[in-house]
Amino acid sequence: MTDTTVLLGHGSGGQMMKRLIDEMFLEAFGNPALNEGNDAGVAPLGAGADGEAGSAPVRIAMSTDSFVVTPQFFPGGNIGRLAVCGTVNDVATSGARVRYLSCGFILEEGYPMDKLRTICQSMADTAREAGVAIITGDTKVVERGGADGVYINTAGVGELPAGAELSGSNCRPGDKVLVSGTLGDHGIAIMSQREGLAFAAPIESDAAPLNHLIAAVMEAAPHVRCFRDPTRGGLASTLNEFAAASNVEIEISEEALPVRDAVRGACEMLGYDVLQVANEGKMVAVVPPEEADAALAAMRASRYGENAAVIGEILPLAEDASPRVRVRTPWGSARVLDMLVGEQLPRIC
Ligand code: MG
């Protein structure tokens, strides 16, 4: 680790965060479940978990996420909805049925109770929609100035169906890459709220629980390779993680990417690459080619999936080439899509 202090970029979802995870956290905590590098850790529990013969262990998926977004209320949601969606989606990407959440609040002295009540109501509504129960929690209060209003941590647990082996390392040449809807909505909604920018069309966060959409895709495409939600770092981070984990090249088509006109315009104005902007209600799926049509139809029939699209394909890695992601433009040229290097917008979620 060459950095001597923590920088905002270490929380970006891009290359700096990857370095911190690899060189600090994996170094300290590494184990087979963690080393897989997926959004949820999958591990055995119960009879047979320690390898004794004759019984098959239950496999659980577990994930945790902390929410520090500013402002806490924004078009399309608030920190509470985000805190439930983020963890539900991370657990669900493993293929698990998400069951239980924990919820820890870090509150700043002086925070208005009516705002906290609204946040909790959003969490309850979102948990109900996702079909999960918040079964434990924690409350801490720090003195004025010791935090910025409210931070929330959630953790989630789910149970894996037999045979589900989803991982970002499963991508194979020929597989199709799907995304469940328009890109960049969350990041641009937060940014425009924060900066007081107004666009011709209002831009709302896409924060949504996608566990039901994932279940529908798994039903329609039983050999789906992996899911991941393109949150911080955007689609660029998700696809680069898949390419590296599977040792492949990924090519996406710029024309196929679903992006709202208002978001595209905002990105052009602000100099952002929409592919590096955060989403909180979108899912990327990689599926074998023969199941791509069924997976796409299942996404489009799901709530939050009406703008789903097939956006690209997995390619074999050329001899001596490194895993990479390329974007093919409408004019036939291609550019390499890198992970975000530093910080684009701190405290986006
Ligand atoms: Mg995730």
Tab-separated table of C-alpha atoms and ligand atoms in Angstrom:
chain	number	residue	atom	x	y	z
A	1	MET	CA	0.000	0.000	0.000
A	2	THR	CA	1.769	3.160	-1.177
A	3	ASP	CA	-0.847	5.612	0.164
A	4	THR	CA	-0.152	6.754	3.719
A	5	THR	CA	-3.589	8.216	4.476
A	6	VAL	CA	-7.131	7.466	3.404
A	7	LEU	CA	-8.324	9.634	0.519
A	8	LEU	CA	-11.852	10.193	-0.764
A	9	GLY	CA	-10.926	8.227	-3.873
A	10	HIS	CA	-10.560	5.088	-1.733
A	11	GLY	CA	-14.350	5.034	-1.545
A	12	SER	CA	-15.006	5.632	-5.231
A	13	GLY	CA	-15.792	2.130	-6.448
A	14	GLY	CA	-12.916	2.507	-8.928
A	15	GLN	CA	-9.244	1.634	-9.072
A	16	MET	CA	-8.226	3.255	-5.760
A	17	MET	CA	-10.894	1.373	-3.837
A	18	LYS	CA	-9.902	-1.865	-5.522
A	19	ARG	CA	-6.313	-1.273	-4.399
A	20	LEU	CA	-7.410	-0.619	-0.813
A	21	ILE	CA	-9.521	-3.778	-0.798
A	22	ASP	CA	-6.801	-5.929	-2.365
A	23	GLU	CA	-3.845	-4.626	-0.360
A	24	MET	CA	-5.495	-3.914	3.002
A	25	PHE	CA	-8.706	-5.867	3.517
A	26	LEU	CA	-8.035	-9.039	1.519
A	27	GLU	CA	-4.516	-9.094	2.932
A	28	ALA	CA	-5.919	-9.070	6.471
A	29	PHE	CA	-9.121	-11.098	6.108
A	30	GLY	CA	-8.657	-13.275	3.002
A	31	ASN	CA	-10.580	-16.572	2.854
A	32	PRO	CA	-12.203	-18.526	0.017
A	33	ALA	CA	-15.639	-16.852	0.280
A	34	LEU	CA	-14.194	-13.331	0.480
A	35	ASN	CA	-11.536	-13.929	-2.159
A	36	GLU	CA	-14.228	-14.687	-4.767
A	37	GLY	CA	-14.716	-10.929	-4.889
A	38	ASN	CA	-18.458	-11.011	-5.468
A	39	ASP	CA	-20.965	-8.566	-3.933
A	40	ALA	CA	-22.112	-11.199	-1.436
A	41	GLY	CA	-20.003	-13.830	0.313
A	42	VAL	CA	-21.349	-17.380	-0.023
A	43	ALA	CA	-20.574	-19.857	2.758
A	44	PRO	CA	-21.927	-23.116	4.203
A	45	LEU	CA	-23.869	-23.326	7.443
A	46	GLY	CA	-25.445	-26.085	9.517
A	47	ALA	CA	-24.962	-29.852	9.272
A	48	GLY	CA	-22.159	-30.721	6.886
A	49	ALA	CA	-20.686	-27.204	6.877
A	50	ASP	CA	-17.387	-28.427	8.281
A	51	GLY	CA	-17.096	-31.241	5.803
A	52	GLU	CA	-18.525	-34.206	7.725
A	53	ALA	CA	-19.849	-36.840	5.355
A	54	GLY	CA	-23.485	-37.601	4.656
A	55	SER	CA	-25.104	-34.204	4.974
A	56	ALA	CA	-25.356	-31.302	2.586
A	57	PRO	CA	-24.919	-27.920	4.274
A	58	VAL	CA	-27.215	-24.993	3.684
A	59	ARG	CA	-25.427	-22.248	1.774
A	60	ILE	CA	-26.030	-18.684	2.823
A	61	ALA	CA	-25.172	-15.450	1.054
A	62	MET	CA	-24.323	-12.433	3.155
A	63	SER	CA	-23.506	-8.832	2.367
A	64	THR	CA	-23.185	-5.497	4.147
A	65	ASP	CA	-23.180	-1.898	3.034
A	66	SER	CA	-22.957	1.512	4.722
A	67	PHE	CA	-24.831	4.561	3.477
A	68	VAL	CA	-23.482	8.073	3.875
A	69	VAL	CA	-25.208	9.793	0.949
A	70	THR	CA	-25.568	13.552	0.963
A	71	PRO	CA	-28.171	14.988	0.731
A	72	GLN	CA	-30.197	12.350	2.594
A	73	PHE	CA	-33.341	13.199	0.627
A	74	PHE	CA	-33.181	13.400	-3.165
A	75	PRO	CA	-35.497	13.012	-6.176
A	76	GLY	CA	-36.618	9.392	-6.353
A	77	GLY	CA	-35.708	8.348	-2.803
A	78	ASN	CA	-33.785	8.889	0.392
A	79	ILE	CA	-30.969	7.282	2.388
A	80	GLY	CA	-33.402	4.770	3.924
A	81	ARG	CA	-34.676	3.359	0.653
A	82	LEU	CA	-31.089	3.245	-0.591
A	83	ALA	CA	-29.930	1.352	2.520
A	84	VAL	CA	-32.476	-1.424	2.004
A	85	CYS	CA	-32.111	-1.635	-1.789
A	86	GLY	CA	-28.316	-1.701	-1.720
A	87	THR	CA	-28.035	-4.683	0.570
A	88	VAL	CA	-31.023	-6.569	-0.860
A	89	ASN	CA	-29.489	-6.209	-4.323
A	90	ASP	CA	-26.001	-7.238	-3.227
A	91	VAL	CA	-27.292	-10.422	-1.554
A	92	ALA	CA	-29.614	-11.174	-4.467
A	93	THR	CA	-26.774	-11.025	-7.024
A	94	SER	CA	-25.537	-14.342	-5.614
A	95	GLY	CA	-28.796	-16.000	-6.652
A	96	ALA	CA	-29.902	-16.256	-3.018
A	97	ARG	CA	-33.415	-15.621	-1.798
A	98	VAL	CA	-32.892	-12.586	0.460
A	99	ARG	CA	-34.581	-13.091	3.848
A	100	TYR	CA	-33.291	-10.948	6.695
A	101	LEU	CA	-31.639	-7.573	7.187
A	102	SER	CA	-29.932	-5.840	10.074
A	103	CYS	CA	-29.879	-2.095	10.330
A	104	GLY	CA	-27.423	0.107	12.259
A	105	PHE	CA	-27.956	3.842	12.653
A	106	ILE	CA	-25.240	6.356	13.439
A	107	LEU	CA	-27.092	9.554	14.320
A	108	GLU	CA	-25.787	13.043	14.933
A	109	GLU	CA	-27.077	14.849	17.985
A	110	GLY	CA	-29.713	17.354	16.857
A	111	TYR	CA	-30.984	15.413	13.844
A	112	PRO	CA	-34.746	16.053	13.414
A	113	MET	CA	-36.937	13.131	14.519
A	114	ASP	CA	-39.467	13.780	11.745
A	115	LYS	CA	-36.769	13.250	9.122
A	116	LEU	CA	-35.652	10.065	10.854
A	117	ARG	CA	-39.272	8.861	10.900
A	118	THR	CA	-39.590	9.455	7.137
A	119	ILE	CA	-36.356	7.530	6.534
A	120	CYS	CA	-37.593	4.602	8.646
A	121	GLN	CA	-40.946	4.587	6.853
A	122	SER	CA	-39.125	4.337	3.499
A	123	MET	CA	-37.026	1.480	4.835
A	124	ALA	CA	-40.135	-0.360	6.028
A	125	ASP	CA	-41.929	0.160	2.707
A	126	THR	CA	-38.927	-0.984	0.676
A	127	ALA	CA	-38.336	-4.034	2.891
A	128	ARG	CA	-41.992	-4.986	2.472
A	129	GLU	CA	-41.724	-4.656	-1.292
A	130	ALA	CA	-38.589	-6.823	-1.317
A	131	GLY	CA	-40.161	-9.390	1.013
A	132	VAL	CA	-37.445	-9.115	3.671
A	133	ALA	CA	-37.655	-8.516	7.419
A	134	ILE	CA	-35.374	-6.224	9.424
A	135	ILE	CA	-34.764	-8.480	12.415
A	136	THR	CA	-32.023	-6.708	14.361
A	137	GLY	CA	-30.353	-3.336	14.590
A	138	ASP	CA	-28.147	-0.928	16.462
A	139	THR	CA	-28.374	2.733	17.464
A	140	LYS	CA	-25.447	5.050	18.128
A	141	VAL	CA	-25.567	8.811	18.640
A	142	VAL	CA	-22.470	10.967	18.259
A	143	GLU	CA	-22.077	14.564	19.357
A	144	ARG	CA	-22.952	17.451	17.062
A	145	GLY	CA	-20.346	17.660	14.306
A	146	GLY	CA	-19.252	14.029	14.855
A	147	ALA	CA	-21.265	12.817	11.830
A	148	ASP	CA	-23.348	14.368	9.099
A	149	GLY	CA	-26.933	13.806	10.261
A	150	VAL	CA	-27.455	10.112	9.735
A	151	TYR	CA	-25.420	7.195	8.449
A	152	ILE	CA	-26.995	3.769	8.025
A	153	ASN	CA	-25.394	0.342	7.799
A	154	THR	CA	-27.405	-2.642	6.634
A	155	ALA	CA	-26.400	-6.276	6.373
A	156	GLY	CA	-28.436	-8.978	4.693
A	157	VAL	CA	-28.665	-12.743	4.639
A	158	GLY	CA	-30.253	-15.074	2.144
A	159	GLU	CA	-30.395	-18.746	1.336
A	160	LEU	CA	-29.039	-20.162	-1.895
A	161	PRO	CA	-31.064	-22.604	-3.942
A	162	ALA	CA	-29.299	-25.925	-4.587
A	163	GLY	CA	-27.012	-25.721	-7.590
A	164	ALA	CA	-26.777	-21.933	-7.797
A	165	GLU	CA	-23.122	-21.120	-8.537
A	166	LEU	CA	-23.161	-17.548	-9.757
A	167	SER	CA	-19.884	-15.648	-9.913
A	168	GLY	CA	-18.223	-12.883	-11.868
A	169	SER	CA	-15.605	-15.500	-12.782
A	170	ASN	CA	-18.137	-17.540	-14.803
A	171	CYS	CA	-18.241	-15.437	-18.004
A	172	ARG	CA	-17.464	-17.411	-21.180
A	173	PRO	CA	-16.803	-16.251	-24.758
A	174	GLY	CA	-20.095	-15.958	-26.616
A	175	ASP	CA	-22.115	-15.022	-23.512
A	176	LYS	CA	-24.369	-11.974	-23.760
A	177	VAL	CA	-24.293	-8.986	-21.419
A	178	LEU	CA	-27.637	-7.509	-20.362
A	179	VAL	CA	-28.522	-4.440	-18.330
A	180	SER	CA	-31.940	-4.031	-16.734
A	181	GLY	CA	-32.530	-0.378	-17.662
A	182	THR	CA	-31.251	3.160	-18.121
A	183	LEU	CA	-27.778	4.081	-16.862
A	184	GLY	CA	-26.577	6.961	-14.705
A	185	ASP	CA	-29.893	8.058	-13.178
A	186	HIS	CA	-28.861	7.836	-9.506
A	187	GLY	CA	-25.514	9.603	-9.814
A	188	ILE	CA	-26.906	12.458	-11.879
A	189	ALA	CA	-29.953	12.847	-9.598
A	190	ILE	CA	-27.712	13.219	-6.531
A	191	MET	CA	-25.283	15.499	-8.283
A	192	SER	CA	-27.965	17.820	-9.609
A	193	GLN	CA	-29.704	17.954	-6.208
A	194	ARG	CA	-26.422	18.735	-4.489
A	195	GLU	CA	-25.328	21.391	-6.931
A	196	GLY	CA	-28.785	22.924	-7.369
A	197	LEU	CA	-28.736	22.242	-11.098
A	198	ALA	CA	-32.020	22.086	-12.971
A	199	PHE	CA	-32.424	20.197	-16.220
A	200	ALA	CA	-35.253	20.387	-18.744
A	201	ALA	CA	-36.566	17.008	-17.587
A	202	PRO	CA	-36.340	16.104	-13.888
A	203	ILE	CA	-33.855	13.308	-13.185
A	204	GLU	CA	-34.784	10.873	-10.430
A	205	SER	CA	-32.702	8.262	-8.628
A	206	ASP	CA	-33.452	4.726	-9.779
A	207	ALA	CA	-33.066	3.211	-6.257
A	208	ALA	CA	-35.060	-0.032	-6.314
A	209	PRO	CA	-34.982	-3.558	-4.880
A	210	LEU	CA	-34.181	-5.972	-7.708
A	211	ASN	CA	-34.426	-9.348	-5.985
A	212	HIS	CA	-37.696	-10.186	-7.740
A	213	LEU	CA	-36.214	-9.224	-11.125
A	214	ILE	CA	-33.204	-11.472	-10.450
A	215	ALA	CA	-35.468	-14.372	-9.479
A	216	ALA	CA	-37.400	-13.934	-12.733
A	217	VAL	CA	-34.195	-13.974	-14.796
A	218	MET	CA	-32.926	-17.100	-12.991
A	219	GLU	CA	-36.207	-18.827	-13.754
A	220	ALA	CA	-36.081	-17.857	-17.448
A	221	ALA	CA	-32.318	-18.370	-17.907
A	222	PRO	CA	-31.283	-21.212	-15.597
A	223	HIS	CA	-27.651	-21.071	-16.733
A	224	VAL	CA	-27.197	-17.355	-16.024
A	225	ARG	CA	-23.502	-16.834	-15.170
A	226	CYS	CA	-23.640	-13.848	-12.823
A	227	PHE	CA	-25.390	-10.679	-11.746
A	228	ARG	CA	-23.915	-7.449	-10.379
A	229	ASP	CA	-25.441	-4.066	-9.616
A	230	PRO	CA	-23.416	-1.286	-11.241
A	231	THR	CA	-23.340	1.097	-8.263
A	232	ARG	CA	-20.269	3.261	-7.515
A	233	GLY	CA	-17.940	3.209	-10.506
A	234	GLY	CA	-20.929	2.450	-12.742
A	235	LEU	CA	-21.075	-0.092	-15.537
A	236	ALA	CA	-17.354	0.471	-16.180
A	237	SER	CA	-16.368	-1.008	-12.801
A	238	THR	CA	-18.799	-3.928	-13.039
A	239	LEU	CA	-17.653	-4.989	-16.501
A	240	ASN	CA	-13.958	-4.549	-15.715
A	241	GLU	CA	-14.436	-6.707	-12.602
A	242	PHE	CA	-16.139	-9.407	-14.687
A	243	ALA	CA	-13.434	-9.244	-17.389
A	244	ALA	CA	-10.635	-9.615	-14.822
A	245	ALA	CA	-12.367	-12.363	-12.811
A	246	SER	CA	-13.167	-14.403	-15.936
A	247	ASN	CA	-9.999	-13.524	-17.883
A	248	VAL	CA	-11.920	-12.400	-20.967
A	249	GLU	CA	-12.565	-9.327	-23.089
A	250	ILE	CA	-15.984	-7.707	-22.965
A	251	GLU	CA	-17.300	-5.635	-25.840
A	252	ILE	CA	-20.365	-3.460	-25.497
A	253	SER	CA	-22.160	-1.421	-28.129
A	254	GLU	CA	-22.571	2.279	-27.420
A	255	GLU	CA	-25.764	2.344	-29.488
A	256	ALA	CA	-27.337	-0.412	-27.411
A	257	LEU	CA	-26.875	1.373	-24.059
A	258	PRO	CA	-30.127	2.640	-22.562
A	259	VAL	CA	-29.537	6.206	-21.312
A	260	ARG	CA	-32.172	8.888	-20.728
A	261	ASP	CA	-31.704	11.991	-22.877
A	262	ALA	CA	-31.613	14.229	-19.790
A	263	VAL	CA	-28.886	12.086	-18.194
A	264	ARG	CA	-26.888	11.993	-21.416
A	265	GLY	CA	-27.140	15.771	-21.669
A	266	ALA	CA	-26.109	16.279	-18.048
A	267	CYS	CA	-23.107	13.997	-18.473
A	268	GLU	CA	-21.988	15.864	-21.581
A	269	MET	CA	-22.356	19.188	-19.823
A	270	LEU	CA	-20.454	18.053	-16.718
A	271	GLY	CA	-17.821	15.957	-18.442
A	272	TYR	CA	-18.852	12.629	-16.905
A	273	ASP	CA	-18.740	9.305	-18.705
A	274	VAL	CA	-22.215	7.878	-18.076
A	275	LEU	CA	-20.619	4.426	-17.947
A	276	GLN	CA	-18.782	5.470	-14.757
A	277	VAL	CA	-21.817	7.040	-13.064
A	278	ALA	CA	-23.521	5.212	-10.166
A	279	ASN	CA	-26.817	3.335	-10.453
A	280	GLU	CA	-28.862	2.055	-7.511
A	281	GLY	CA	-31.660	0.214	-9.278
A	282	LYS	CA	-29.999	-1.534	-12.191
A	283	MET	CA	-28.685	-5.043	-12.664
A	284	VAL	CA	-26.108	-6.382	-15.093
A	285	ALA	CA	-26.492	-10.041	-16.041
A	286	VAL	CA	-24.268	-12.297	-18.138
A	287	VAL	CA	-26.104	-15.203	-19.764
A	288	PRO	CA	-25.244	-17.909	-22.282
A	289	PRO	CA	-26.299	-16.853	-25.811
A	290	GLU	CA	-29.120	-19.406	-26.112
A	291	GLU	CA	-30.797	-17.995	-22.989
A	292	ALA	CA	-30.322	-14.286	-23.776
A	293	ASP	CA	-33.763	-13.741	-25.348
A	294	ALA	CA	-35.535	-15.405	-22.435
A	295	ALA	CA	-33.497	-13.424	-19.896
A	296	LEU	CA	-34.240	-10.149	-21.677
A	297	ALA	CA	-37.971	-10.937	-21.851
A	298	ALA	CA	-37.985	-11.782	-18.127
A	299	MET	CA	-36.253	-8.497	-17.271
A	300	ARG	CA	-38.628	-6.463	-19.418
A	301	ALA	CA	-41.650	-8.146	-17.829
A	302	SER	CA	-40.359	-7.308	-14.316
A	303	ARG	CA	-41.000	-4.149	-12.376
A	304	TYR	CA	-37.987	-1.824	-12.917
A	305	GLY	CA	-36.878	-3.759	-16.042
A	306	GLU	CA	-38.929	-2.263	-18.876
A	307	ASN	CA	-35.888	-0.587	-20.493
A	308	ALA	CA	-33.661	-3.681	-20.290
A	309	ALA	CA	-31.327	-4.303	-23.223
A	310	VAL	CA	-28.678	-6.667	-24.502
A	311	ILE	CA	-25.636	-4.408	-24.582
A	312	GLY	CA	-22.707	-6.597	-25.452
A	313	GLU	CA	-20.893	-9.861	-25.508
A	314	ILE	CA	-18.014	-11.762	-23.928
A	315	LEU	CA	-15.053	-12.321	-26.254
A	316	PRO	CA	-12.059	-14.622	-25.876
A	317	LEU	CA	-8.849	-12.978	-24.793
A	318	ALA	CA	-6.297	-12.637	-27.581
A	319	GLU	CA	-2.929	-14.240	-26.929
A	320	ASP	CA	-0.856	-12.114	-24.488
A	321	ALA	CA	-3.717	-9.617	-24.065
A	322	SER	CA	-4.961	-8.449	-20.667
A	323	PRO	CA	-8.629	-8.599	-19.685
A	324	ARG	CA	-10.347	-5.431	-20.819
A	325	VAL	CA	-13.634	-3.820	-21.752
A	326	ARG	CA	-14.197	-2.093	-25.073
A	327	VAL	CA	-17.017	0.139	-26.258
A	328	ARG	CA	-17.867	-0.087	-29.946
A	329	THR	CA	-19.085	3.234	-31.331
A	330	PRO	CA	-21.787	3.627	-33.990
A	331	TRP	CA	-18.991	4.402	-36.489
A	332	GLY	CA	-17.319	1.062	-35.970
A	333	SER	CA	-14.326	2.260	-33.950
A	334	ALA	CA	-13.769	1.059	-30.398
A	335	ARG	CA	-12.399	2.611	-27.228
A	336	VAL	CA	-11.132	0.938	-24.090
A	337	LEU	CA	-13.414	1.480	-21.080
A	338	ASP	CA	-11.394	1.811	-17.881
A	339	MET	CA	-12.466	1.832	-14.286
A	340	LEU	CA	-12.784	5.228	-12.679
A	341	VAL	CA	-9.338	6.246	-11.401
A	342	GLY	CA	-9.981	8.735	-8.583
A	343	GLU	CA	-13.173	10.123	-7.095
A	344	GLN	CA	-15.995	11.397	-9.268
A	345	LEU	CA	-18.571	12.311	-6.655
A	346	PRO	CA	-18.020	11.395	-2.987
A	347	ARG	CA	-20.916	10.207	-0.809
A	348	ILE	CA	-23.106	9.158	-3.700
A	349	CYS	CA	-24.631	6.311	-1.645
B	1	MG	MG	-23.142	-4.309	-5.486
